[in-house]
Amino acid sequence: MMTLELLATQIREILARENAPASREQVAGLLKSALGDQAFIAAQFATEVGARKVLYEDPTLGFCIVAHEYAGAKDSGPHDHGPSWAIYGQAAGETLMRDYAFVAPGQVRETRSYLMRPGDVHVYNEGVVHSPSRVMSTRLIRIEGMNLAGVVRAECKVAEGV
Ligand SMILES: [Fe+2]
């Protein structure tokens, strides 16, 4: 049975060894198994979550486990997470995610899109531009490399005609 404390401990063990893209894939694997545990998900969303609730912030490594409860349909523009990486985990509902590549400073073109369904996880390393869209209410659990509240994100424009 997964608990928030156990998940945090296991993430800390991985990231304390090395904070690299391969480690984040291991963290994503942990998150995926946690999302397969309905009791774990129910516990995280048992109280009011709203658009953003930090469930755990590591006092030394700085990573955060964050719950999100988004109401209704919404499109978000292409963005990165400034100096941080983030792992998206879909807990309920579906998110249409788009990935992008830079064609000029601040200008991107879409490289692929994919539907994230409950249990799906995806790592976005530093500077990787993506945009989530949803047509329904969703619940996500995300792991952030650092608490992204107040961190400036690079908003990008989709280049015309590419
Ligand atoms: Fe994002």
Short mmCIF file of N, CA and C and ligand atoms in Angstrom, two decimals:
data_model
loop_
_atom_site.label_atom_id
_atom_site.label_comp_id
_atom_site.label_asym_id
_atom_site.label_seq_id
_atom_site.Cartn_x
_atom_site.Cartn_y
_atom_site.Cartn_z
N MET A 1 0.83 -1.19 0.00
CA MET A 1 0.00 0.00 0.00
C MET A 1 0.87 1.25 0.00
N MET A 2 0.57 2.17 -0.91
CA MET A 2 1.35 3.39 -1.00
C MET A 2 0.79 4.44 -0.05
N THR A 3 1.69 5.18 0.57
CA THR A 3 1.30 6.34 1.37
C THR A 3 2.12 7.52 0.89
N LEU A 4 1.68 8.71 1.25
CA LEU A 4 2.42 9.92 0.88
C LEU A 4 3.84 9.88 1.47
N GLU A 5 3.93 9.42 2.70
CA GLU A 5 5.24 9.38 3.37
C GLU A 5 6.17 8.40 2.67
N LEU A 6 5.64 7.25 2.29
CA LEU A 6 6.46 6.25 1.61
C LEU A 6 6.90 6.76 0.24
N LEU A 7 5.98 7.36 -0.49
CA LEU A 7 6.33 7.91 -1.81
C LEU A 7 7.43 8.96 -1.67
N ALA A 8 7.27 9.85 -0.69
CA ALA A 8 8.28 10.90 -0.48
C ALA A 8 9.63 10.30 -0.14
N THR A 9 9.63 9.28 0.70
CA THR A 9 10.88 8.63 1.11
C THR A 9 11.57 7.98 -0.08
N GLN A 10 10.77 7.29 -0.91
CA GLN A 10 11.36 6.61 -2.07
C GLN A 10 11.88 7.61 -3.10
N ILE A 11 11.17 8.71 -3.30
CA ILE A 11 11.65 9.74 -4.23
C ILE A 11 12.94 10.34 -3.70
N ARG A 12 12.98 10.60 -2.40
CA ARG A 12 14.18 11.20 -1.80
C ARG A 12 15.39 10.29 -1.99
N GLU A 13 15.18 8.98 -1.83
CA GLU A 13 16.30 8.04 -2.00
C GLU A 13 16.86 8.09 -3.42
N ILE A 14 15.97 8.19 -4.40
CA ILE A 14 16.41 8.23 -5.81
C ILE A 14 17.14 9.53 -6.10
N LEU A 15 16.53 10.65 -5.72
CA LEU A 15 17.10 11.96 -6.09
C LEU A 15 18.34 12.30 -5.28
N ALA A 16 18.47 11.70 -4.10
CA ALA A 16 19.67 11.94 -3.29
C ALA A 16 20.89 11.29 -3.95
N ARG A 17 20.66 10.18 -4.64
CA ARG A 17 21.77 9.52 -5.35
C ARG A 17 22.19 10.36 -6.54
N GLU A 18 21.21 10.77 -7.35
CA GLU A 18 21.51 11.56 -8.53
C GLU A 18 20.22 12.23 -9.00
N ASN A 19 20.31 13.54 -9.30
CA ASN A 19 19.17 14.25 -9.83
C ASN A 19 19.39 14.47 -11.32
N ALA A 20 19.09 13.44 -12.09
CA ALA A 20 19.36 13.46 -13.53
C ALA A 20 18.11 12.94 -14.25
N PRO A 21 18.03 13.14 -15.57
CA PRO A 21 16.84 12.66 -16.28
C PRO A 21 16.52 11.19 -16.03
N ALA A 22 17.53 10.33 -15.95
CA ALA A 22 17.26 8.91 -15.71
C ALA A 22 16.63 8.69 -14.33
N SER A 23 17.07 9.49 -13.34
CA SER A 23 16.49 9.37 -11.99
C SER A 23 15.03 9.78 -12.02
N ARG A 24 14.73 10.82 -12.81
CA ARG A 24 13.34 11.29 -12.86
C ARG A 24 12.44 10.25 -13.50
N GLU A 25 12.98 9.47 -14.44
CA GLU A 25 12.18 8.37 -15.00
C GLU A 25 11.89 7.34 -13.91
N GLN A 26 12.85 7.13 -13.01
CA GLN A 26 12.59 6.21 -11.89
C GLN A 26 11.51 6.78 -10.97
N VAL A 27 11.57 8.10 -10.73
CA VAL A 27 10.54 8.75 -9.91
C VAL A 27 9.18 8.62 -10.60
N ALA A 28 9.17 8.79 -11.92
CA ALA A 28 7.92 8.65 -12.68
C ALA A 28 7.35 7.25 -12.52
N GLY A 29 8.23 6.25 -12.47
CA GLY A 29 7.78 4.88 -12.26
C GLY A 29 7.12 4.71 -10.90
N LEU A 30 7.71 5.35 -9.88
CA LEU A 30 7.10 5.31 -8.54
C LEU A 30 5.73 5.97 -8.55
N LEU A 31 5.66 7.13 -9.24
CA LEU A 31 4.39 7.85 -9.29
C LEU A 31 3.34 7.01 -10.01
N LYS A 32 3.77 6.33 -11.07
CA LYS A 32 2.83 5.48 -11.82
C LYS A 32 2.27 4.38 -10.94
N SER A 33 3.12 3.75 -10.16
CA SER A 33 2.61 2.69 -9.29
C SER A 33 1.70 3.27 -8.21
N ALA A 34 2.04 4.49 -7.71
CA ALA A 34 1.18 5.13 -6.71
C ALA A 34 -0.21 5.42 -7.30
N LEU A 35 -0.24 5.83 -8.57
CA LEU A 35 -1.51 6.17 -9.22
C LEU A 35 -2.36 4.93 -9.46
N GLY A 36 -1.74 3.76 -9.40
CA GLY A 36 -2.49 2.52 -9.52
C GLY A 36 -3.11 2.07 -8.22
N ASP A 37 -2.85 2.81 -7.15
CA ASP A 37 -3.35 2.48 -5.83
C ASP A 37 -4.52 3.42 -5.52
N GLN A 38 -5.74 2.90 -5.68
CA GLN A 38 -6.92 3.77 -5.53
C GLN A 38 -7.04 4.35 -4.12
N ALA A 39 -6.59 3.60 -3.12
CA ALA A 39 -6.66 4.11 -1.74
C ALA A 39 -5.71 5.29 -1.57
N PHE A 40 -4.55 5.20 -2.21
CA PHE A 40 -3.59 6.31 -2.15
C PHE A 40 -4.20 7.56 -2.78
N ILE A 41 -4.79 7.40 -3.98
CA ILE A 41 -5.38 8.56 -4.66
C ILE A 41 -6.51 9.14 -3.80
N ALA A 42 -7.38 8.28 -3.30
CA ALA A 42 -8.51 8.76 -2.50
C ALA A 42 -8.02 9.54 -1.29
N ALA A 43 -6.93 9.08 -0.68
CA ALA A 43 -6.41 9.77 0.50
C ALA A 43 -5.90 11.17 0.15
N GLN A 44 -5.27 11.32 -1.01
CA GLN A 44 -4.70 12.63 -1.37
C GLN A 44 -5.80 13.64 -1.70
N PHE A 45 -6.95 13.12 -2.18
CA PHE A 45 -8.03 14.02 -2.59
C PHE A 45 -9.19 14.00 -1.58
N ALA A 46 -8.92 13.49 -0.38
CA ALA A 46 -9.98 13.35 0.62
C ALA A 46 -10.42 14.71 1.15
N THR A 47 -9.51 15.67 1.19
CA THR A 47 -9.87 17.02 1.62
C THR A 47 -9.73 17.96 0.43
N GLU A 48 -10.24 19.18 0.59
CA GLU A 48 -10.25 20.16 -0.50
C GLU A 48 -8.85 20.36 -1.05
N VAL A 49 -8.69 20.16 -2.36
CA VAL A 49 -7.38 20.29 -3.01
C VAL A 49 -7.31 21.58 -3.82
N GLY A 50 -8.35 21.85 -4.60
CA GLY A 50 -8.32 23.04 -5.43
C GLY A 50 -7.30 22.91 -6.54
N ALA A 51 -6.96 24.03 -7.15
CA ALA A 51 -6.08 24.01 -8.32
C ALA A 51 -4.67 23.57 -7.98
N ARG A 52 -4.25 23.78 -6.72
CA ARG A 52 -2.88 23.42 -6.36
C ARG A 52 -2.78 23.24 -4.86
N LYS A 53 -2.32 22.08 -4.45
CA LYS A 53 -2.08 21.83 -3.02
C LYS A 53 -0.77 21.07 -2.89
N VAL A 54 0.19 21.67 -2.25
CA VAL A 54 1.46 20.99 -2.02
C VAL A 54 1.25 19.97 -0.90
N LEU A 55 1.38 18.69 -1.24
CA LEU A 55 1.17 17.62 -0.26
C LEU A 55 2.42 17.38 0.55
N TYR A 56 3.58 17.58 -0.09
CA TYR A 56 4.87 17.33 0.56
C TYR A 56 5.93 18.19 -0.10
N GLU A 57 6.75 18.84 0.69
CA GLU A 57 7.90 19.60 0.16
C GLU A 57 9.12 19.11 0.91
N ASP A 58 10.12 18.62 0.18
CA ASP A 58 11.28 18.04 0.84
C ASP A 58 12.17 19.16 1.40
N PRO A 59 12.49 19.08 2.69
CA PRO A 59 13.23 20.18 3.32
C PRO A 59 14.67 20.32 2.83
N THR A 60 15.26 19.27 2.31
CA THR A 60 16.65 19.38 1.85
C THR A 60 16.78 19.38 0.34
N LEU A 61 16.09 18.49 -0.35
CA LEU A 61 16.24 18.40 -1.80
C LEU A 61 15.30 19.35 -2.54
N GLY A 62 14.23 19.78 -1.88
CA GLY A 62 13.36 20.81 -2.45
C GLY A 62 12.25 20.30 -3.35
N PHE A 63 12.26 19.02 -3.69
CA PHE A 63 11.19 18.54 -4.58
C PHE A 63 9.84 18.58 -3.85
N CYS A 64 8.78 18.65 -4.64
CA CYS A 64 7.43 18.73 -4.08
C CYS A 64 6.53 17.69 -4.71
N ILE A 65 5.61 17.16 -3.92
CA ILE A 65 4.51 16.35 -4.43
C ILE A 65 3.27 17.22 -4.35
N VAL A 66 2.62 17.41 -5.49
CA VAL A 66 1.55 18.40 -5.57
C VAL A 66 0.29 17.74 -6.14
N ALA A 67 -0.85 18.04 -5.54
CA ALA A 67 -2.13 17.56 -6.06
C ALA A 67 -2.85 18.72 -6.74
N HIS A 68 -3.55 18.40 -7.82
CA HIS A 68 -4.32 19.41 -8.57
C HIS A 68 -5.69 18.85 -8.86
N GLU A 69 -6.69 19.68 -8.63
CA GLU A 69 -8.05 19.32 -9.00
C GLU A 69 -8.58 20.45 -9.88
N TYR A 70 -8.72 20.16 -11.16
CA TYR A 70 -9.09 21.19 -12.13
C TYR A 70 -10.53 20.98 -12.55
N ALA A 71 -11.30 22.05 -12.49
CA ALA A 71 -12.73 21.97 -12.82
C ALA A 71 -12.97 22.42 -14.26
N GLY A 72 -13.63 21.56 -15.03
CA GLY A 72 -14.08 21.95 -16.37
C GLY A 72 -12.98 21.99 -17.40
N ALA A 73 -13.38 22.38 -18.62
CA ALA A 73 -12.44 22.39 -19.74
C ALA A 73 -11.51 23.59 -19.68
N LYS A 74 -10.29 23.40 -20.14
CA LYS A 74 -9.34 24.52 -20.21
C LYS A 74 -8.17 24.17 -21.13
N ASP A 75 -7.74 25.14 -21.92
CA ASP A 75 -6.51 25.02 -22.70
C ASP A 75 -5.44 25.86 -22.04
N SER A 76 -4.23 25.34 -21.94
CA SER A 76 -3.10 26.13 -21.45
C SER A 76 -2.11 26.30 -22.59
N GLY A 77 -1.44 27.43 -22.63
CA GLY A 77 -0.47 27.70 -23.69
C GLY A 77 0.83 26.96 -23.47
N PRO A 78 1.66 26.87 -24.53
CA PRO A 78 2.97 26.22 -24.39
C PRO A 78 3.83 26.94 -23.35
N HIS A 79 4.46 26.16 -22.49
CA HIS A 79 5.30 26.74 -21.42
C HIS A 79 6.33 25.72 -20.98
N ASP A 80 7.38 26.22 -20.34
CA ASP A 80 8.26 25.31 -19.59
C ASP A 80 8.10 25.64 -18.10
N HIS A 81 8.98 25.08 -17.27
CA HIS A 81 8.88 25.34 -15.83
C HIS A 81 10.12 26.04 -15.33
N GLY A 82 10.58 27.03 -16.12
CA GLY A 82 11.74 27.78 -15.70
C GLY A 82 12.91 26.84 -15.43
N PRO A 83 13.53 26.96 -14.26
CA PRO A 83 14.73 26.16 -13.98
C PRO A 83 14.43 24.74 -13.51
N SER A 84 13.18 24.36 -13.44
CA SER A 84 12.83 23.08 -12.81
C SER A 84 12.37 22.04 -13.83
N TRP A 85 12.35 20.82 -13.39
CA TRP A 85 11.69 19.74 -14.10
C TRP A 85 10.37 19.47 -13.39
N ALA A 86 9.50 18.73 -14.06
CA ALA A 86 8.24 18.35 -13.44
C ALA A 86 7.79 17.03 -14.04
N ILE A 87 7.10 16.24 -13.23
CA ILE A 87 6.52 14.98 -13.69
C ILE A 87 5.02 15.09 -13.51
N TYR A 88 4.29 14.90 -14.60
CA TYR A 88 2.84 14.94 -14.55
C TYR A 88 2.32 13.52 -14.38
N GLY A 89 1.38 13.34 -13.47
CA GLY A 89 0.71 12.06 -13.30
C GLY A 89 -0.80 12.27 -13.33
N GLN A 90 -1.47 11.56 -14.21
CA GLN A 90 -2.92 11.71 -14.35
C GLN A 90 -3.60 10.79 -13.35
N ALA A 91 -4.41 11.37 -12.45
CA ALA A 91 -5.12 10.56 -11.46
C ALA A 91 -6.56 10.30 -11.86
N ALA A 92 -7.21 11.28 -12.51
CA ALA A 92 -8.59 11.11 -12.96
C ALA A 92 -8.83 12.03 -14.14
N GLY A 93 -9.76 11.63 -15.02
CA GLY A 93 -10.02 12.42 -16.22
C GLY A 93 -8.91 12.23 -17.24
N GLU A 94 -8.95 13.02 -18.29
CA GLU A 94 -7.95 12.90 -19.36
C GLU A 94 -7.40 14.27 -19.71
N THR A 95 -6.10 14.31 -20.03
CA THR A 95 -5.43 15.53 -20.45
C THR A 95 -4.82 15.29 -21.82
N LEU A 96 -5.11 16.17 -22.77
CA LEU A 96 -4.43 16.12 -24.07
C LEU A 96 -3.16 16.96 -23.93
N MET A 97 -2.02 16.29 -24.02
CA MET A 97 -0.73 16.98 -23.84
C MET A 97 -0.07 17.15 -25.20
N ARG A 98 0.50 18.34 -25.41
CA ARG A 98 1.27 18.60 -26.62
C ARG A 98 2.70 18.91 -26.22
N ASP A 99 3.66 18.37 -26.99
CA ASP A 99 5.07 18.69 -26.82
C ASP A 99 5.51 19.59 -27.97
N TYR A 100 6.52 20.40 -27.72
CA TYR A 100 6.97 21.38 -28.72
C TYR A 100 8.49 21.38 -28.80
N ALA A 101 8.97 21.89 -29.96
CA ALA A 101 10.40 22.15 -30.14
C ALA A 101 10.55 23.62 -30.51
N PHE A 102 11.68 24.20 -30.11
CA PHE A 102 11.93 25.61 -30.46
C PHE A 102 12.32 25.72 -31.93
N VAL A 103 11.77 26.72 -32.61
CA VAL A 103 12.19 27.04 -33.97
C VAL A 103 12.89 28.40 -33.99
N ALA A 104 12.69 29.20 -32.96
CA ALA A 104 13.35 30.49 -32.78
C ALA A 104 13.16 30.84 -31.30
N PRO A 105 13.91 31.81 -30.78
CA PRO A 105 13.71 32.16 -29.37
C PRO A 105 12.25 32.51 -29.08
N GLY A 106 11.65 31.81 -28.13
CA GLY A 106 10.27 32.07 -27.76
C GLY A 106 9.24 31.55 -28.75
N GLN A 107 9.68 30.89 -29.81
CA GLN A 107 8.77 30.38 -30.83
C GLN A 107 8.94 28.88 -30.95
N VAL A 108 7.82 28.17 -30.94
CA VAL A 108 7.86 26.71 -30.94
C VAL A 108 6.94 26.15 -32.01
N ARG A 109 7.19 24.89 -32.35
CA ARG A 109 6.22 24.16 -33.18
C ARG A 109 5.93 22.84 -32.48
N GLU A 110 4.70 22.35 -32.68
CA GLU A 110 4.27 21.11 -32.03
C GLU A 110 5.01 19.92 -32.63
N THR A 111 5.50 19.05 -31.79
CA THR A 111 6.19 17.85 -32.27
C THR A 111 5.34 16.59 -32.10
N ARG A 112 4.48 16.59 -31.08
CA ARG A 112 3.59 15.45 -30.93
C ARG A 112 2.51 15.77 -29.90
N SER A 113 1.46 15.01 -29.94
CA SER A 113 0.41 15.15 -28.93
C SER A 113 -0.01 13.76 -28.49
N TYR A 114 -0.47 13.68 -27.26
CA TYR A 114 -0.87 12.38 -26.71
C TYR A 114 -1.85 12.61 -25.58
N LEU A 115 -2.71 11.62 -25.40
CA LEU A 115 -3.72 11.67 -24.36
C LEU A 115 -3.16 11.04 -23.10
N MET A 116 -3.23 11.77 -22.00
CA MET A 116 -2.86 11.18 -20.71
C MET A 116 -4.13 10.72 -20.02
N ARG A 117 -4.17 9.42 -19.74
CA ARG A 117 -5.31 8.80 -19.08
C ARG A 117 -4.90 8.44 -17.64
N PRO A 118 -5.86 8.14 -16.79
CA PRO A 118 -5.52 7.81 -15.39
C PRO A 118 -4.42 6.74 -15.33
N GLY A 119 -3.39 7.04 -14.57
CA GLY A 119 -2.24 6.14 -14.43
C GLY A 119 -1.08 6.53 -15.33
N ASP A 120 -1.32 7.42 -16.30
CA ASP A 120 -0.22 7.84 -17.19
C ASP A 120 0.65 8.90 -16.51
N VAL A 121 1.95 8.80 -16.74
CA VAL A 121 2.90 9.77 -16.18
C VAL A 121 3.84 10.21 -17.30
N HIS A 122 4.36 11.43 -17.15
CA HIS A 122 5.30 11.92 -18.16
C HIS A 122 6.27 12.89 -17.51
N VAL A 123 7.55 12.73 -17.86
CA VAL A 123 8.61 13.60 -17.33
C VAL A 123 8.84 14.76 -18.30
N TYR A 124 8.88 15.97 -17.77
CA TYR A 124 9.29 17.16 -18.54
C TYR A 124 10.54 17.71 -17.88
N ASN A 125 11.67 17.51 -18.55
CA ASN A 125 12.92 18.01 -18.00
C ASN A 125 13.03 19.52 -18.18
N GLU A 126 14.09 20.10 -17.64
CA GLU A 126 14.23 21.55 -17.67
C GLU A 126 14.16 22.08 -19.11
N GLY A 127 13.34 23.10 -19.31
CA GLY A 127 13.27 23.76 -20.62
C GLY A 127 12.39 23.07 -21.64
N VAL A 128 11.82 21.91 -21.28
CA VAL A 128 10.96 21.18 -22.23
C VAL A 128 9.59 21.86 -22.26
N VAL A 129 9.16 22.25 -23.46
CA VAL A 129 7.92 23.02 -23.61
C VAL A 129 6.77 22.07 -23.92
N HIS A 130 5.67 22.28 -23.24
CA HIS A 130 4.50 21.42 -23.37
C HIS A 130 3.26 22.25 -23.08
N SER A 131 2.09 21.75 -23.47
CA SER A 131 0.83 22.43 -23.11
C SER A 131 -0.25 21.40 -22.85
N PRO A 132 -0.87 21.46 -21.67
CA PRO A 132 -1.98 20.57 -21.36
C PRO A 132 -3.32 21.19 -21.73
N SER A 133 -4.20 20.37 -22.29
CA SER A 133 -5.58 20.79 -22.54
C SER A 133 -6.50 19.72 -21.96
N ARG A 134 -7.64 20.17 -21.51
CA ARG A 134 -8.60 19.18 -21.00
C ARG A 134 -10.00 19.59 -21.44
N VAL A 135 -10.83 18.59 -21.61
CA VAL A 135 -12.22 18.83 -21.99
C VAL A 135 -13.14 18.45 -20.84
N MET A 136 -12.56 18.07 -19.73
CA MET A 136 -13.35 17.61 -18.58
C MET A 136 -12.57 17.95 -17.31
N SER A 137 -13.23 17.81 -16.18
CA SER A 137 -12.54 18.00 -14.92
C SER A 137 -11.51 16.90 -14.74
N THR A 138 -10.38 17.25 -14.13
CA THR A 138 -9.30 16.27 -13.98
C THR A 138 -8.70 16.36 -12.57
N ARG A 139 -7.99 15.30 -12.24
CA ARG A 139 -7.16 15.29 -11.03
C ARG A 139 -5.77 14.82 -11.43
N LEU A 140 -4.77 15.53 -10.97
CA LEU A 140 -3.39 15.15 -11.25
C LEU A 140 -2.58 15.13 -9.96
N ILE A 141 -1.55 14.30 -9.96
CA ILE A 141 -0.50 14.41 -8.95
C ILE A 141 0.78 14.65 -9.72
N ARG A 142 1.47 15.74 -9.37
CA ARG A 142 2.69 16.13 -10.06
C ARG A 142 3.84 16.14 -9.07
N ILE A 143 5.01 15.83 -9.57
CA ILE A 143 6.23 15.98 -8.78
C ILE A 143 6.99 17.14 -9.40
N GLU A 144 7.34 18.13 -8.61
CA GLU A 144 8.10 19.26 -9.10
C GLU A 144 9.51 19.20 -8.51
N GLY A 145 10.50 19.54 -9.34
CA GLY A 145 11.88 19.54 -8.86
C GLY A 145 12.11 20.55 -7.75
N MET A 146 11.35 21.63 -7.82
CA MET A 146 11.32 22.62 -6.74
C MET A 146 9.90 23.17 -6.71
N ASN A 147 9.53 23.80 -5.60
CA ASN A 147 8.18 24.36 -5.50
C ASN A 147 8.00 25.44 -6.57
N LEU A 148 7.12 25.18 -7.52
CA LEU A 148 6.99 26.07 -8.67
C LEU A 148 6.07 27.25 -8.41
N ALA A 149 5.51 27.35 -7.22
CA ALA A 149 4.70 28.53 -6.90
C ALA A 149 5.60 29.76 -7.00
N GLY A 150 5.26 30.67 -7.86
CA GLY A 150 6.04 31.90 -7.99
C GLY A 150 7.22 31.81 -8.93
N VAL A 151 7.55 30.59 -9.42
CA VAL A 151 8.64 30.47 -10.38
C VAL A 151 8.14 30.91 -11.76
N VAL A 152 8.90 31.78 -12.40
CA VAL A 152 8.47 32.32 -13.68
C VAL A 152 8.63 31.26 -14.76
N ARG A 153 7.55 31.01 -15.49
CA ARG A 153 7.57 30.05 -16.60
C ARG A 153 7.80 30.82 -17.89
N ALA A 154 8.51 30.19 -18.81
CA ALA A 154 8.65 30.78 -20.14
C ALA A 154 7.41 30.43 -20.93
N GLU A 155 6.64 31.45 -21.31
CA GLU A 155 5.48 31.25 -22.18
C GLU A 155 5.98 31.39 -23.61
N CYS A 156 5.61 30.46 -24.47
CA CYS A 156 6.11 30.46 -25.85
C CYS A 156 4.94 30.63 -26.81
N LYS A 157 5.26 31.17 -27.97
CA LYS A 157 4.25 31.30 -29.02
C LYS A 157 4.46 30.19 -30.05
N VAL A 158 3.37 29.69 -30.59
CA VAL A 158 3.47 28.71 -31.67
C VAL A 158 3.77 29.47 -32.95
N ALA A 159 4.88 29.09 -33.60
CA ALA A 159 5.30 29.79 -34.81
C ALA A 159 4.28 29.57 -35.93
N GLU A 160 4.07 30.58 -36.73
CA GLU A 160 3.13 30.48 -37.87
C GLU A 160 3.78 29.72 -39.02
N GLY A 161 3.00 28.90 -39.67
CA GLY A 161 3.43 28.32 -40.95
C GLY A 161 4.55 27.31 -40.87
N VAL A 162 4.71 26.65 -39.70
CA VAL A 162 5.71 25.59 -39.62
C VAL A 162 5.05 24.28 -39.20
FE FE B 1 3.57 22.41 -17.22
#
